[in-house]
């Protein structure tokens, strides 16, 4: 697939650490453009004060996850569900697409980017957990993911984790999903395939070299949304991965504000519209998350 090949090329080029981009305008995914709020105040938020002083919002994102956070190498535009959530929050803080700078930060650099103030907030398959809360804060979750399986559309033999015996299963080297496959003995050791990226696993699936790819269902839905006639996500998720919006640790005022924004989007239909225009194209539905305020 052309898009995934390009994504691999981007990774190989080592762009993930430094890439920044300005969103080119609404309509990138088909999601409705957000109405920009006026005269927004977030009293007691040093991060929001910095945003106001700068006149722009800097958002940390992923650039290599189709359907979630993906940067088109030709146009430079960012698209996906995470991007739509990031833009929704920005709009409700008073900043439209023309006032957003997206900064691609890989997983290993997320906490430090927030601590250093390199980004104002981060939206990119960022699982909320106690260890990360020691360094950063979270609003959300805005999505609850879980480990699942991606297979070919015409494969009816694999229906969930309990039907993987004798099947070749691929995931990223050393990842939590592949460790779960090993620890639970979901398939035989000789049938476990570990590669450097999920894109490579998906290519192997399309070529028939492996039978299934496993990771968070949100990531898999992104790939399925690109090829809905040839790929599908199957089975019930077999882990719990609540994705949150990462924020500076001590900025409770902004955390509360972002939680209010997310709750309004869940109640009013904006969250569903963002999902339908991105991950929903995979044909898979999902339950709305329940916010965990603290």
PDB file of C-alpha atoms in Angstrom, residues 42-47 49 250-254:
ATOM      1  CA  UNK A  42      -8.292  29.439  32.000  1.00  0.00           C
ATOM      2  CA  UNK A  43      -7.440  31.161  35.259  1.00  0.00           C
ATOM      3  CA  UNK A  44      -4.401  29.779  37.038  1.00  0.00           C
ATOM      4  CA  UNK A  45      -2.966  27.930  34.022  1.00  0.00           C
ATOM      5  CA  UNK A  46       0.657  28.841  33.230  1.00  0.00           C
ATOM      6  CA  UNK A  47       0.453  26.751  30.069  1.00  0.00           C
ATOM      7  CA  UNK A  49      -0.853  31.951  29.654  1.00  0.00           C
ATOM      8  CA  UNK A 250       0.982  20.701  37.888  1.00  0.00           C
ATOM      9  CA  UNK A 251      -1.391  22.546  35.523  1.00  0.00           C
ATOM     10  CA  UNK A 252      -4.659  21.406  37.107  1.00  0.00           C
ATOM     11  CA  UNK A 253      -6.555  24.386  35.705  1.00  0.00           C
ATOM     12  CA  UNK A 254      -5.826  23.386  32.115  1.00  0.00           C
TER      13      UNK A 254
END
